Amino acid sequence: MTPDSWQLATILVGGVATIAIYSFLIKENSLYRFFEHLFIGIAAGYGPVYAIRTNLWPRILEPMLGLDIMHFPDGTVSHSYNPLLMLYLVPMLFGMLYYFIYSRRFSWLAKLVIGFSLGASAGLTFKGFFAEIIPQIVTSFRPLVVFEGENLLGMESFSNTVFIVTLLSVMYYFFFSFRVSGKVDKGISFTGRWLMMTCFGAYFGSTVMARMALLVERLEFLIIDWWGALGGIINSTVA
Amino acid sequence: MAFSFAALDRRIVYGLVLLCLALPIIFEYSLPPSRMKAADKLYQLVEAIPPGPGKIALLAFDFGPSTRAENEVQAEVLMEHLMRRRVPVAVFSLYPQAVDFLDAIPKRLAKKLTSEMPGERWEYGVDWVNLGYRAGTALFIQSIPKAENLAEVFGKDAEGTRLSDLPAFKGIKDFKQIVLVGEVTGLAGMFNLYVQFFQSAEYIPPLVHGCTSITIPEAYNYLDSGQLKGLLEGLAGAAWYSELLEVANPARTLDSAPMRNTATGIGHMIIIALVLLGNLSAIAVRFRSKKA
């Protein structure tokens, strides 16, 4: 197959797959189910194979086994073998202990790897949390009245006030340590709940927007690429 | 018997939305996009990068077919701007399903720019490098700021060529030579990795983000705190960025962002109209049944 005909075949199959998936909107059907399973299977298989092909083999195994060394006709080599690369075996073997999870007798060996992974993940999360959240906490301290020189910036001040009211009332809503009883307490809590509802509305709206964008892209593909390819085949067949 | 929207077959609604979305695509019609301040900031940031070698911009295309509708056009406009500015770009991904985009987008852009400016050339290895898919997510991201030699950390490109042999990486050693980091993704948790780990004690490269519409509200937190220096908000952000490129380069071939943005806008108006009609119909039915 030439690259052009390969691309044409990809477009044609892609169009059929798209229509099959959207056919669910009319009714649940076997064509839809076939392509759904096909997608899941491809997605599941693609990741591991790609990780082996592009990372495990060329970056780890090939250099470790010295298979990336090129021998030139004059007897020289592209680079010398580094025996320290054999140290890759240590983490690899340690990681493979995970498979002992299938053995009743030696499952404790898998726990070593799980414990190591949990510890490393916890450390990373701890570090990442501070790098991510602290700047946001710092910028939440804002003036309610903003001036530029001697001019009052009305919109900035309003925006900051809304931000501070939202922050405090939503945080107050989640104080469960004491009973909310007074009118003021209930009022703040009520405000927090409604502001959160507004936020959820914004999230829902943006979700609809994203779904719409997906549909638009598929329609563009079907109308321009797929229909164009199909039209080209029909024309060449008729001619 | 009076008509009620509640009784309307949902397939008619689907058909109506489909038809309205298809019209701008069939007639290749696009409306001028709205100004997006965050995209403006990003544009100005790229404009401020001085062209030429000795620096590199890293673009992470962490998206697959599921979010290509928004992320692909974002990646295209951002990379196009960098290529026009002659800022060397290295593209990579932490997501295996993105590999086709890493290869196709820069090639497509190089072809587009060369046809627009026949006297000039955009070459692989000089103007862009494809670092391919990188495993290890957080651990890989952490290793970059610690690098004493960036070319050694990345090792080889997607085709197996040593980076030290490519002109784009000549003289690139220090983390501080990364002038921009662009993360284009719709995946939950992926963008946060860059906020959390892509920094050293001395230097935090300007981080910009192309997000899907779903994650816009979340991304604003980072823009507000200054952790993000620019943002492309879904299709609207990409369409506005495309408009800015269009104004600066009148001979430019238009991409599909403005058309998609127009179609999405029409889709939103249809949905708003249907929600209003549905609610009015429901109120009318309730009113009538109470009267009866």
Short mmCIF file of C-alpha atoms in Angstrom, two decimals:
data_model
loop_
_atom_site.label_atom_id
_atom_site.label_comp_id
_atom_site.label_asym_id
_atom_site.label_seq_id
_atom_site.Cartn_x
_atom_site.Cartn_y
_atom_site.Cartn_z
CA MET A 1 0.00 0.00 0.00
CA THR A 2 1.32 3.46 -0.89
CA PRO A 3 1.21 6.19 1.79
CA ASP A 4 -1.62 7.91 -0.10
CA SER A 5 -3.80 4.83 -0.32
CA TRP A 6 -2.99 4.02 3.32
CA GLN A 7 -4.17 7.49 4.33
CA LEU A 8 -7.30 7.09 2.21
CA ALA A 9 -8.07 3.76 3.89
CA THR A 10 -7.56 5.38 7.32
CA ILE A 11 -10.02 8.16 6.47
CA LEU A 12 -12.62 5.73 5.15
CA VAL A 13 -12.41 3.43 8.19
CA GLY A 14 -12.41 6.47 10.51
CA GLY A 15 -15.61 7.74 8.91
CA VAL A 16 -17.37 4.40 9.23
CA ALA A 17 -16.24 4.11 12.87
CA THR A 18 -17.49 7.62 13.67
CA ILE A 19 -20.91 6.98 12.12
CA ALA A 20 -21.13 3.62 13.91
CA ILE A 21 -20.44 5.25 17.28
CA TYR A 22 -22.92 8.08 16.67
CA SER A 23 -25.56 5.55 15.59
CA PHE A 24 -26.08 5.01 19.33
CA LEU A 25 -28.01 8.30 19.34
CA ILE A 26 -30.71 6.65 17.24
CA LYS A 27 -30.74 3.30 19.01
CA GLU A 28 -28.42 0.87 20.76
CA ASN A 29 -27.21 -1.50 18.04
CA SER A 30 -24.65 -4.21 17.36
CA LEU A 31 -22.55 -2.05 15.00
CA TYR A 32 -22.09 0.51 17.76
CA ARG A 33 -21.16 -2.21 20.25
CA PHE A 34 -18.62 -3.73 17.85
CA PHE A 35 -16.79 -0.42 17.35
CA GLU A 36 -16.99 0.43 21.05
CA HIS A 37 -15.20 -2.84 21.92
CA LEU A 38 -12.74 -2.25 19.11
CA PHE A 39 -11.85 1.19 20.51
CA ILE A 40 -11.40 -0.13 24.05
CA GLY A 41 -9.21 -2.97 22.80
CA ILE A 42 -7.02 -0.72 20.67
CA ALA A 43 -6.60 1.84 23.46
CA ALA A 44 -5.67 -0.86 25.98
CA GLY A 45 -3.15 -2.55 23.70
CA TYR A 46 -1.61 0.58 22.22
CA GLY A 47 -0.16 2.00 25.46
CA PRO A 48 1.93 -0.99 26.61
CA VAL A 49 3.19 -1.80 23.11
CA TYR A 50 4.21 1.78 22.53
CA ALA A 51 5.93 2.00 25.92
CA ILE A 52 8.00 -1.10 25.06
CA ARG A 53 8.80 0.03 21.51
CA THR A 54 9.77 3.60 22.31
CA ASN A 55 11.10 3.43 25.86
CA LEU A 56 11.85 0.03 27.34
CA TRP A 57 13.64 -1.36 24.29
CA PRO A 58 15.55 1.62 22.80
CA ARG A 59 16.29 3.48 26.04
CA ILE A 60 16.87 0.64 28.51
CA LEU A 61 17.34 -2.82 27.02
CA GLU A 62 19.21 -1.90 23.83
CA PRO A 63 21.95 0.17 25.57
CA MET A 64 22.13 -2.29 28.49
CA LEU A 65 22.76 -5.20 26.13
CA GLY A 66 25.17 -3.11 24.05
CA LEU A 67 23.00 -3.53 20.93
CA ASP A 68 23.11 0.20 20.14
CA ILE A 69 26.88 0.10 19.49
CA MET A 70 27.62 0.48 15.80
CA HIS A 71 30.65 -1.33 14.33
CA PHE A 72 32.26 0.55 11.43
CA PRO A 73 34.19 -1.17 8.56
CA ASP A 74 37.52 0.26 9.82
CA GLY A 75 37.09 -1.67 13.08
CA THR A 76 36.11 1.31 15.22
CA VAL A 77 32.87 1.49 17.20
CA SER A 78 30.36 4.31 17.65
CA HIS A 79 30.87 4.30 21.43
CA SER A 80 32.23 2.00 24.06
CA TYR A 81 30.01 -0.18 26.24
CA ASN A 82 29.23 1.22 29.69
CA PRO A 83 29.08 -1.71 32.17
CA LEU A 84 27.31 0.52 34.72
CA LEU A 85 24.20 0.21 32.55
CA MET A 86 23.79 -3.28 34.01
CA LEU A 87 22.63 -1.49 37.17
CA TYR A 88 19.28 -1.02 35.37
CA LEU A 89 18.69 -4.65 36.30
CA VAL A 90 18.37 -3.79 39.99
CA PRO A 91 15.19 -1.64 39.76
CA MET A 92 13.86 -3.91 37.00
CA LEU A 93 14.16 -7.02 39.16
CA PHE A 94 12.80 -5.18 42.17
CA GLY A 95 9.78 -4.03 40.11
CA MET A 96 9.18 -7.55 38.88
CA LEU A 97 8.67 -8.70 42.46
CA TYR A 98 5.18 -7.27 41.96
CA TYR A 99 4.27 -10.49 40.11
CA PHE A 100 4.63 -12.45 43.35
CA ILE A 101 1.21 -11.06 44.20
CA TYR A 102 -0.09 -14.19 42.42
CA SER A 103 1.75 -16.48 44.86
CA ARG A 104 0.27 -17.15 48.30
CA ARG A 105 3.62 -18.13 49.74
CA PHE A 106 5.67 -15.23 48.42
CA SER A 107 3.07 -12.47 48.17
CA TRP A 108 4.97 -10.60 50.90
CA LEU A 109 7.63 -9.84 48.26
CA ALA A 110 5.05 -7.89 46.24
CA LYS A 111 4.27 -5.85 49.33
CA LEU A 112 7.84 -4.53 49.29
CA VAL A 113 7.26 -3.01 45.86
CA ILE A 114 3.82 -1.71 46.80
CA GLY A 115 5.26 -0.12 49.95
CA PHE A 116 8.07 1.47 47.94
CA SER A 117 5.61 2.82 45.35
CA LEU A 118 3.32 4.21 48.05
CA GLY A 119 6.21 5.91 49.81
CA ALA A 120 7.57 7.45 46.62
CA SER A 121 4.08 8.60 45.53
CA ALA A 122 3.39 10.12 48.94
CA GLY A 123 6.69 12.02 48.84
CA LEU A 124 5.99 13.33 45.34
CA THR A 125 2.44 14.33 46.22
CA PHE A 126 3.61 16.12 49.36
CA LYS A 127 6.20 18.11 47.43
CA GLY A 128 3.83 18.77 44.52
CA PHE A 129 1.00 19.92 46.78
CA PHE A 130 3.07 22.72 48.26
CA ALA A 131 4.44 23.88 44.91
CA GLU A 132 0.92 23.98 43.50
CA ILE A 133 -1.22 25.30 46.32
CA ILE A 134 0.97 27.77 48.26
CA PRO A 135 1.11 30.36 45.41
CA GLN A 136 -2.69 30.13 45.15
CA ILE A 137 -3.13 30.72 48.89
CA VAL A 138 -0.74 33.68 48.70
CA THR A 139 -2.69 35.30 45.84
CA SER A 140 -5.97 34.83 47.70
CA PHE A 141 -4.92 37.66 50.05
CA ARG A 142 -6.28 40.59 48.04
CA PRO A 143 -7.26 44.17 48.81
CA LEU A 144 -10.99 44.83 48.71
CA VAL A 145 -10.41 48.35 47.43
CA VAL A 146 -7.89 48.67 44.61
CA PHE A 147 -6.20 51.95 43.71
CA GLU A 148 -3.95 52.80 40.79
CA GLY A 149 -2.18 55.95 41.91
CA GLU A 150 -5.10 58.02 43.19
CA ASN A 151 -7.73 56.42 40.93
CA LEU A 152 -10.08 53.82 42.34
CA LEU A 153 -10.28 50.73 40.10
CA GLY A 154 -13.97 49.87 40.40
CA MET A 155 -14.04 46.57 38.48
CA GLU A 156 -10.90 45.25 40.19
CA SER A 157 -12.33 46.14 43.60
CA PHE A 158 -15.67 44.49 42.78
CA SER A 159 -13.92 41.40 41.42
CA ASN A 160 -11.74 41.07 44.53
CA THR A 161 -14.74 41.53 46.82
CA VAL A 162 -16.68 38.78 45.02
CA PHE A 163 -13.60 36.55 45.27
CA ILE A 164 -13.14 37.11 49.01
CA VAL A 165 -16.87 36.68 49.77
CA THR A 166 -16.92 33.43 47.75
CA LEU A 167 -13.76 32.10 49.39
CA LEU A 168 -14.89 32.82 52.95
CA SER A 169 -18.51 31.74 52.58
CA VAL A 170 -17.62 28.47 50.83
CA MET A 171 -15.00 27.70 53.48
CA TYR A 172 -17.57 28.50 56.16
CA TYR A 173 -20.05 26.11 54.54
CA PHE A 174 -17.57 23.28 55.09
CA PHE A 175 -17.04 23.96 58.81
CA PHE A 176 -18.71 20.94 60.33
CA SER A 177 -17.09 21.27 63.74
CA PHE A 178 -19.94 23.27 65.24
CA ARG A 179 -23.65 23.60 64.71
CA VAL A 180 -24.82 26.40 62.40
CA SER A 181 -27.72 27.97 64.28
CA GLY A 182 -27.82 31.79 64.11
CA LYS A 183 -29.30 33.78 61.27
CA VAL A 184 -25.89 35.16 60.27
CA ASP A 185 -24.31 31.67 60.30
CA LYS A 186 -27.08 30.28 58.17
CA GLY A 187 -26.90 33.25 55.82
CA ILE A 188 -23.17 32.80 55.20
CA SER A 189 -23.61 29.06 54.75
CA PHE A 190 -26.52 29.63 52.37
CA THR A 191 -24.43 32.11 50.33
CA GLY A 192 -21.57 29.59 50.15
CA ARG A 193 -23.91 26.89 48.90
CA TRP A 194 -25.38 29.10 46.18
CA LEU A 195 -21.98 30.30 45.06
CA MET A 196 -20.89 26.68 44.75
CA MET A 197 -24.02 25.97 42.72
CA THR A 198 -23.01 28.80 40.38
CA CYS A 199 -19.56 27.25 40.06
CA PHE A 200 -21.05 23.83 39.27
CA GLY A 201 -23.22 25.51 36.65
CA ALA A 202 -20.10 26.99 35.05
CA TYR A 203 -18.47 23.54 35.08
CA PHE A 204 -21.53 21.97 33.50
CA GLY A 205 -21.69 24.68 30.85
CA SER A 206 -18.05 24.18 29.96
CA THR A 207 -18.60 20.41 29.77
CA VAL A 208 -21.41 20.96 27.24
CA MET A 209 -19.06 23.28 25.33
CA ALA A 210 -16.34 20.59 25.19
CA ARG A 211 -18.78 17.92 24.00
CA MET A 212 -20.03 20.30 21.32
CA ALA A 213 -16.44 20.90 20.17
CA LEU A 214 -15.91 17.13 19.83
CA LEU A 215 -19.02 16.84 17.69
CA VAL A 216 -17.94 19.78 15.51
CA GLU A 217 -14.53 18.19 14.88
CA ARG A 218 -16.12 14.87 13.92
CA LEU A 219 -18.58 16.63 11.61
CA GLU A 220 -15.72 18.52 9.99
CA PHE A 221 -13.93 15.21 9.46
CA LEU A 222 -17.05 13.54 8.01
CA ILE A 223 -18.03 16.44 5.75
CA ILE A 224 -14.62 17.51 4.47
CA ASP A 225 -12.25 14.51 4.72
CA TRP A 226 -14.51 11.45 4.62
CA TRP A 227 -17.10 12.70 2.16
CA GLY A 228 -14.28 14.16 0.03
CA ALA A 229 -12.46 10.82 -0.02
CA LEU A 230 -15.65 8.93 -0.76
CA GLY A 231 -16.53 11.36 -3.55
CA GLY A 232 -13.05 10.91 -5.05
CA ILE A 233 -13.45 7.12 -5.12
CA ILE A 234 -16.93 7.33 -6.65
CA ASN A 235 -15.73 9.79 -9.31
CA SER A 236 -12.71 7.67 -10.25
CA THR A 237 -14.90 4.53 -10.40
CA VAL A 238 -17.46 6.25 -12.68
CA ALA A 239 -14.73 7.72 -14.90
CA MET B 1 -54.24 18.19 22.02
CA ALA B 2 -51.61 20.89 22.78
CA PHE B 3 -48.01 20.30 21.82
CA SER B 4 -45.51 19.68 24.65
CA PHE B 5 -41.73 19.70 24.34
CA ALA B 6 -41.54 16.89 26.88
CA ALA B 7 -43.14 14.60 24.29
CA LEU B 8 -40.67 15.58 21.58
CA ASP B 9 -38.53 12.68 20.33
CA ARG B 10 -34.95 13.32 21.45
CA ARG B 11 -33.70 12.26 18.01
CA ILE B 12 -35.36 15.33 16.51
CA VAL B 13 -33.32 17.49 18.91
CA TYR B 14 -30.13 15.60 17.96
CA GLY B 15 -30.92 16.07 14.27
CA LEU B 16 -31.55 19.79 14.72
CA VAL B 17 -28.27 20.32 16.62
CA LEU B 18 -26.39 18.26 14.03
CA LEU B 19 -27.83 20.27 11.16
CA CYS B 20 -27.03 23.62 12.81
CA LEU B 21 -23.45 22.54 13.55
CA ALA B 22 -22.94 21.22 10.03
CA LEU B 23 -24.03 24.41 8.23
CA PRO B 24 -20.91 26.54 8.99
CA ILE B 25 -18.70 23.59 8.01
CA ILE B 26 -20.55 22.94 4.73
CA PHE B 27 -20.42 26.62 3.75
CA GLU B 28 -16.96 27.14 5.36
CA TYR B 29 -18.35 30.14 7.20
CA SER B 30 -16.72 31.69 10.25
CA LEU B 31 -17.55 34.68 12.41
CA PRO B 32 -14.83 36.86 13.97
CA PRO B 33 -13.97 35.34 17.37
CA SER B 34 -14.34 37.17 20.69
CA ARG B 35 -11.24 38.61 22.31
CA MET B 36 -9.76 36.25 24.91
CA LYS B 37 -7.53 38.08 27.37
CA ALA B 38 -5.63 34.99 28.47
CA ALA B 39 -4.82 34.09 24.84
CA ASP B 40 -3.70 37.70 24.32
CA LYS B 41 -1.27 37.31 27.23
CA LEU B 42 0.12 34.15 25.69
CA TYR B 43 0.54 35.84 22.32
CA GLN B 44 2.44 38.76 23.88
CA LEU B 45 4.63 36.31 25.82
CA VAL B 46 5.68 34.52 22.63
CA GLU B 47 6.21 37.86 20.87
CA ALA B 48 8.63 38.87 23.63
CA ILE B 49 10.89 35.83 23.10
CA PRO B 50 13.89 36.95 21.04
CA PRO B 51 14.32 34.74 17.93
CA GLY B 52 17.37 32.61 17.21
CA PRO B 53 19.38 29.75 18.70
CA GLY B 54 20.68 29.33 22.27
CA LYS B 55 17.22 28.79 23.69
CA ILE B 56 14.43 26.27 23.35
CA ALA B 57 10.67 26.16 23.86
CA LEU B 58 9.22 22.88 25.10
CA LEU B 59 5.74 21.94 23.96
CA ALA B 60 4.04 18.95 25.54
CA PHE B 61 1.21 17.59 23.40
CA ASP B 62 -0.47 15.43 26.02
CA PHE B 63 -3.67 14.73 24.15
CA GLY B 64 -5.12 11.94 22.08
CA PRO B 65 -8.02 11.54 19.68
CA SER B 66 -10.54 12.07 22.51
CA THR B 67 -9.68 15.77 22.92
CA ARG B 68 -8.06 16.54 19.57
CA ALA B 69 -11.06 18.70 18.63
CA GLU B 70 -9.81 21.45 20.93
CA ASN B 71 -6.21 20.54 21.73
CA GLU B 72 -4.97 20.00 18.16
CA VAL B 73 -5.86 23.50 16.96
CA GLN B 74 -4.37 24.98 20.15
CA ALA B 75 -1.12 23.09 19.59
CA GLU B 76 -1.09 24.23 15.97
CA VAL B 77 -1.53 27.96 16.59
CA LEU B 78 0.98 28.04 19.45
CA MET B 79 3.62 26.10 17.55
CA GLU B 80 2.99 28.10 14.39
CA HIS B 81 3.66 31.32 16.28
CA LEU B 82 6.91 29.95 17.71
CA MET B 83 8.03 28.72 14.29
CA ARG B 84 7.22 32.06 12.71
CA ARG B 85 9.31 33.72 15.44
CA ARG B 86 12.15 31.26 14.70
CA VAL B 87 12.25 30.05 18.27
CA PRO B 88 13.50 26.41 18.25
CA VAL B 89 10.81 24.08 19.58
CA ALA B 90 11.06 20.60 21.10
CA VAL B 91 7.79 18.66 21.17
CA PHE B 92 7.21 15.65 23.39
CA SER B 93 4.42 13.83 25.17
CA LEU B 94 3.79 11.87 28.34
CA TYR B 95 0.75 10.28 26.69
CA PRO B 96 1.28 7.44 24.19
CA GLN B 97 -1.77 8.32 22.08
CA ALA B 98 -0.23 11.71 21.19
CA VAL B 99 2.67 10.36 19.13
CA ASP B 100 1.00 10.88 15.76
CA PHE B 101 0.37 14.52 16.58
CA LEU B 102 4.02 15.05 17.58
CA ASP B 103 5.04 14.04 14.10
CA ALA B 104 2.17 15.43 12.01
CA ILE B 105 1.62 18.92 13.48
CA PRO B 106 5.17 20.34 13.02
CA LYS B 107 5.47 18.82 9.53
CA ARG B 108 2.11 20.28 8.52
CA LEU B 109 3.12 23.69 9.86
CA ALA B 110 6.51 23.64 8.16
CA LYS B 111 4.78 22.86 4.85
CA LYS B 112 2.23 25.62 5.40
CA LEU B 113 4.86 28.23 6.29
CA THR B 114 7.12 27.26 3.39
CA SER B 115 4.25 27.58 0.92
CA GLU B 116 3.36 30.97 2.43
CA MET B 117 6.96 32.24 2.30
CA PRO B 118 8.64 30.38 -0.59
CA GLY B 119 12.08 31.89 0.05
CA GLU B 120 12.31 30.53 3.59
CA ARG B 121 12.66 27.03 5.03
CA TRP B 122 11.64 25.36 8.27
CA GLU B 123 13.70 22.27 8.88
CA TYR B 124 13.61 19.35 11.27
CA GLY B 125 16.49 19.48 13.74
CA VAL B 126 16.89 23.24 13.30
CA ASP B 127 13.43 24.68 13.89
CA TRP B 128 11.86 21.78 15.71
CA VAL B 129 12.75 18.46 17.29
CA ASN B 130 10.40 15.59 18.07
CA LEU B 131 11.40 14.02 21.40
CA GLY B 132 8.61 11.46 21.13
CA TYR B 133 6.69 9.76 23.90
CA ARG B 134 8.39 9.79 27.31
CA ALA B 135 7.43 7.34 30.02
CA GLY B 136 7.64 8.11 33.72
CA THR B 137 5.25 11.10 34.02
CA ALA B 138 6.12 12.92 37.29
CA LEU B 139 9.56 11.33 37.57
CA PHE B 140 10.46 12.37 34.03
CA ILE B 141 9.21 15.93 34.58
CA GLN B 142 11.22 16.15 37.82
CA SER B 143 14.40 15.07 36.08
CA ILE B 144 14.42 18.03 33.65
CA PRO B 145 15.02 20.91 36.13
CA LYS B 146 17.78 18.86 37.78
CA ALA B 147 19.62 18.32 34.49
CA GLU B 148 23.11 19.66 34.02
CA ASN B 149 22.85 18.94 30.32
CA LEU B 150 19.36 18.89 28.80
CA ALA B 151 20.48 17.05 25.67
CA GLU B 152 21.76 14.22 27.86
CA VAL B 153 18.52 13.95 29.84
CA PHE B 154 16.42 13.73 26.69
CA GLY B 155 19.08 11.56 25.02
CA LYS B 156 17.71 10.86 21.55
CA ASP B 157 14.81 12.13 19.48
CA ALA B 158 11.89 9.99 18.33
CA GLU B 159 13.92 8.64 15.39
CA GLY B 160 16.91 7.69 17.56
CA THR B 161 19.19 10.61 16.59
CA ARG B 162 21.35 11.93 19.43
CA LEU B 163 20.15 15.41 20.40
CA SER B 164 23.71 16.66 20.70
CA ASP B 165 23.96 16.10 16.90
CA LEU B 166 20.96 18.33 16.14
CA PRO B 167 21.47 22.10 15.58
CA ALA B 168 18.40 23.00 17.69
CA PHE B 169 20.11 21.55 20.78
CA LYS B 170 23.57 23.02 20.08
CA GLY B 171 24.57 25.05 23.12
CA ILE B 172 21.45 24.00 25.05
CA LYS B 173 22.54 22.71 28.43
CA ASP B 174 20.98 24.67 31.22
CA PHE B 175 17.37 24.49 32.42
CA LYS B 176 17.32 28.30 32.27
CA GLN B 177 17.59 28.12 28.47
CA ILE B 178 14.01 26.81 28.33
CA VAL B 179 12.19 30.02 27.45
CA LEU B 180 8.68 28.62 27.37
CA VAL B 181 6.83 25.49 28.42
CA GLY B 182 3.51 24.84 26.71
CA GLU B 183 1.28 22.09 28.01
CA VAL B 184 -1.64 21.22 25.71
CA THR B 185 -3.88 18.67 27.34
CA GLY B 186 -7.36 17.73 28.38
CA LEU B 187 -6.23 15.01 30.77
CA ALA B 188 -6.97 15.43 34.46
CA GLY B 189 -3.81 15.68 36.54
CA MET B 190 -1.42 16.02 33.61
CA PHE B 191 -1.15 19.81 33.59
CA ASN B 192 -0.68 19.90 37.38
CA LEU B 193 2.54 17.90 37.03
CA TYR B 194 4.20 20.85 35.30
CA VAL B 195 2.97 23.30 37.93
CA GLN B 196 4.26 21.04 40.68
CA PHE B 197 7.58 19.79 39.38
CA PHE B 198 8.77 21.80 36.40
CA GLN B 199 10.80 24.29 38.41
CA SER B 200 14.13 24.66 40.16
CA ALA B 201 15.04 26.81 43.15
CA GLU B 202 16.50 29.45 40.81
CA TYR B 203 14.21 29.34 37.81
CA ILE B 204 10.60 28.67 36.84
CA PRO B 205 10.13 28.73 33.06
CA PRO B 206 7.00 30.58 31.85
CA LEU B 207 4.28 27.95 31.77
CA VAL B 208 1.38 28.27 29.33
CA HIS B 209 -1.52 25.93 28.86
CA GLY B 210 -3.99 24.90 26.18
CA CYS B 211 -6.97 23.38 27.97
CA THR B 212 -10.24 21.81 26.91
CA SER B 213 -13.45 23.64 27.72
CA ILE B 214 -14.16 21.30 30.64
CA THR B 215 -11.04 22.40 32.50
CA ILE B 216 -11.33 26.16 31.84
CA PRO B 217 -12.80 27.03 35.27
CA GLU B 218 -9.99 25.09 36.96
CA ALA B 219 -7.27 26.63 34.79
CA TYR B 220 -8.34 30.15 35.77
CA ASN B 221 -7.11 29.49 39.33
CA TYR B 222 -3.59 29.04 37.98
CA LEU B 223 -3.85 32.06 35.70
CA ASP B 224 -5.06 34.15 38.61
CA SER B 225 -2.21 33.04 40.86
CA GLY B 226 0.41 33.75 38.20
CA GLN B 227 1.45 30.09 37.92
CA LEU B 228 0.20 30.24 34.33
CA LYS B 229 1.50 33.02 32.10
CA GLY B 230 -0.99 32.44 29.30
CA LEU B 231 -3.95 30.24 28.47
CA LEU B 232 -5.81 29.03 25.42
CA GLU B 233 -9.37 28.39 26.57
CA GLY B 234 -10.77 25.61 24.41
CA LEU B 235 -11.73 26.40 20.83
CA ALA B 236 -12.45 30.06 21.64
CA GLY B 237 -8.86 30.64 22.80
CA ALA B 238 -7.42 28.92 19.73
CA ALA B 239 -9.72 30.90 17.42
CA TRP B 240 -8.66 34.22 18.97
CA TYR B 241 -4.98 33.23 18.78
CA SER B 242 -5.52 32.31 15.13
CA GLU B 243 -7.09 35.75 14.60
CA LEU B 244 -4.02 37.44 16.15
CA LEU B 245 -1.74 35.46 13.83
CA GLU B 246 -3.98 36.41 10.92
CA VAL B 247 -3.76 40.12 11.70
CA ALA B 248 0.03 39.96 11.99
CA ASN B 249 0.41 37.79 8.85
CA PRO B 250 -2.29 38.69 6.29
CA ALA B 251 -1.01 36.09 3.77
CA ARG B 252 -1.54 33.28 6.28
CA THR B 253 -3.72 30.30 5.32
CA LEU B 254 -6.61 30.14 7.74
CA ASP B 255 -6.80 27.09 10.04
CA SER B 256 -10.02 25.43 11.16
CA ALA B 257 -10.20 27.02 14.66
CA PRO B 258 -12.45 30.00 13.68
CA MET B 259 -14.85 27.76 11.73
CA ARG B 260 -15.09 25.25 14.58
CA ASN B 261 -15.59 28.11 17.03
CA THR B 262 -18.45 29.50 14.92
CA ALA B 263 -20.13 26.09 14.69
CA THR B 264 -19.78 25.60 18.47
CA GLY B 265 -21.26 29.06 19.11
CA ILE B 266 -24.28 28.26 16.92
CA GLY B 267 -24.65 24.94 18.76
CA HIS B 268 -24.72 26.81 22.10
CA MET B 269 -27.42 29.16 20.87
CA ILE B 270 -29.55 26.21 19.75
CA ILE B 271 -29.13 24.55 23.14
CA ILE B 272 -30.03 27.76 25.00
CA ALA B 273 -33.10 28.20 22.77
CA LEU B 274 -34.17 24.58 23.35
CA VAL B 275 -33.69 24.85 27.12
CA LEU B 276 -35.81 28.02 27.19
CA LEU B 277 -38.51 26.52 24.96
CA GLY B 278 -38.55 23.31 27.00
CA ASN B 279 -38.97 25.22 30.24
CA LEU B 280 -41.65 27.52 28.84
CA SER B 281 -43.49 24.51 27.50
CA ALA B 282 -43.28 22.75 30.89
CA ILE B 283 -44.58 25.87 32.68
CA ALA B 284 -47.43 26.17 30.17
CA VAL B 285 -48.42 22.52 30.64
CA ARG B 286 -48.39 22.90 34.44
CA PHE B 287 -50.42 26.10 34.21
CA ARG B 288 -52.99 24.41 31.96
CA SER B 289 -53.30 21.32 34.15
CA LYS B 290 -53.84 23.52 37.24
CA LYS B 291 -56.53 25.46 35.41
CA ALA B 292 -58.26 22.27 34.36
#
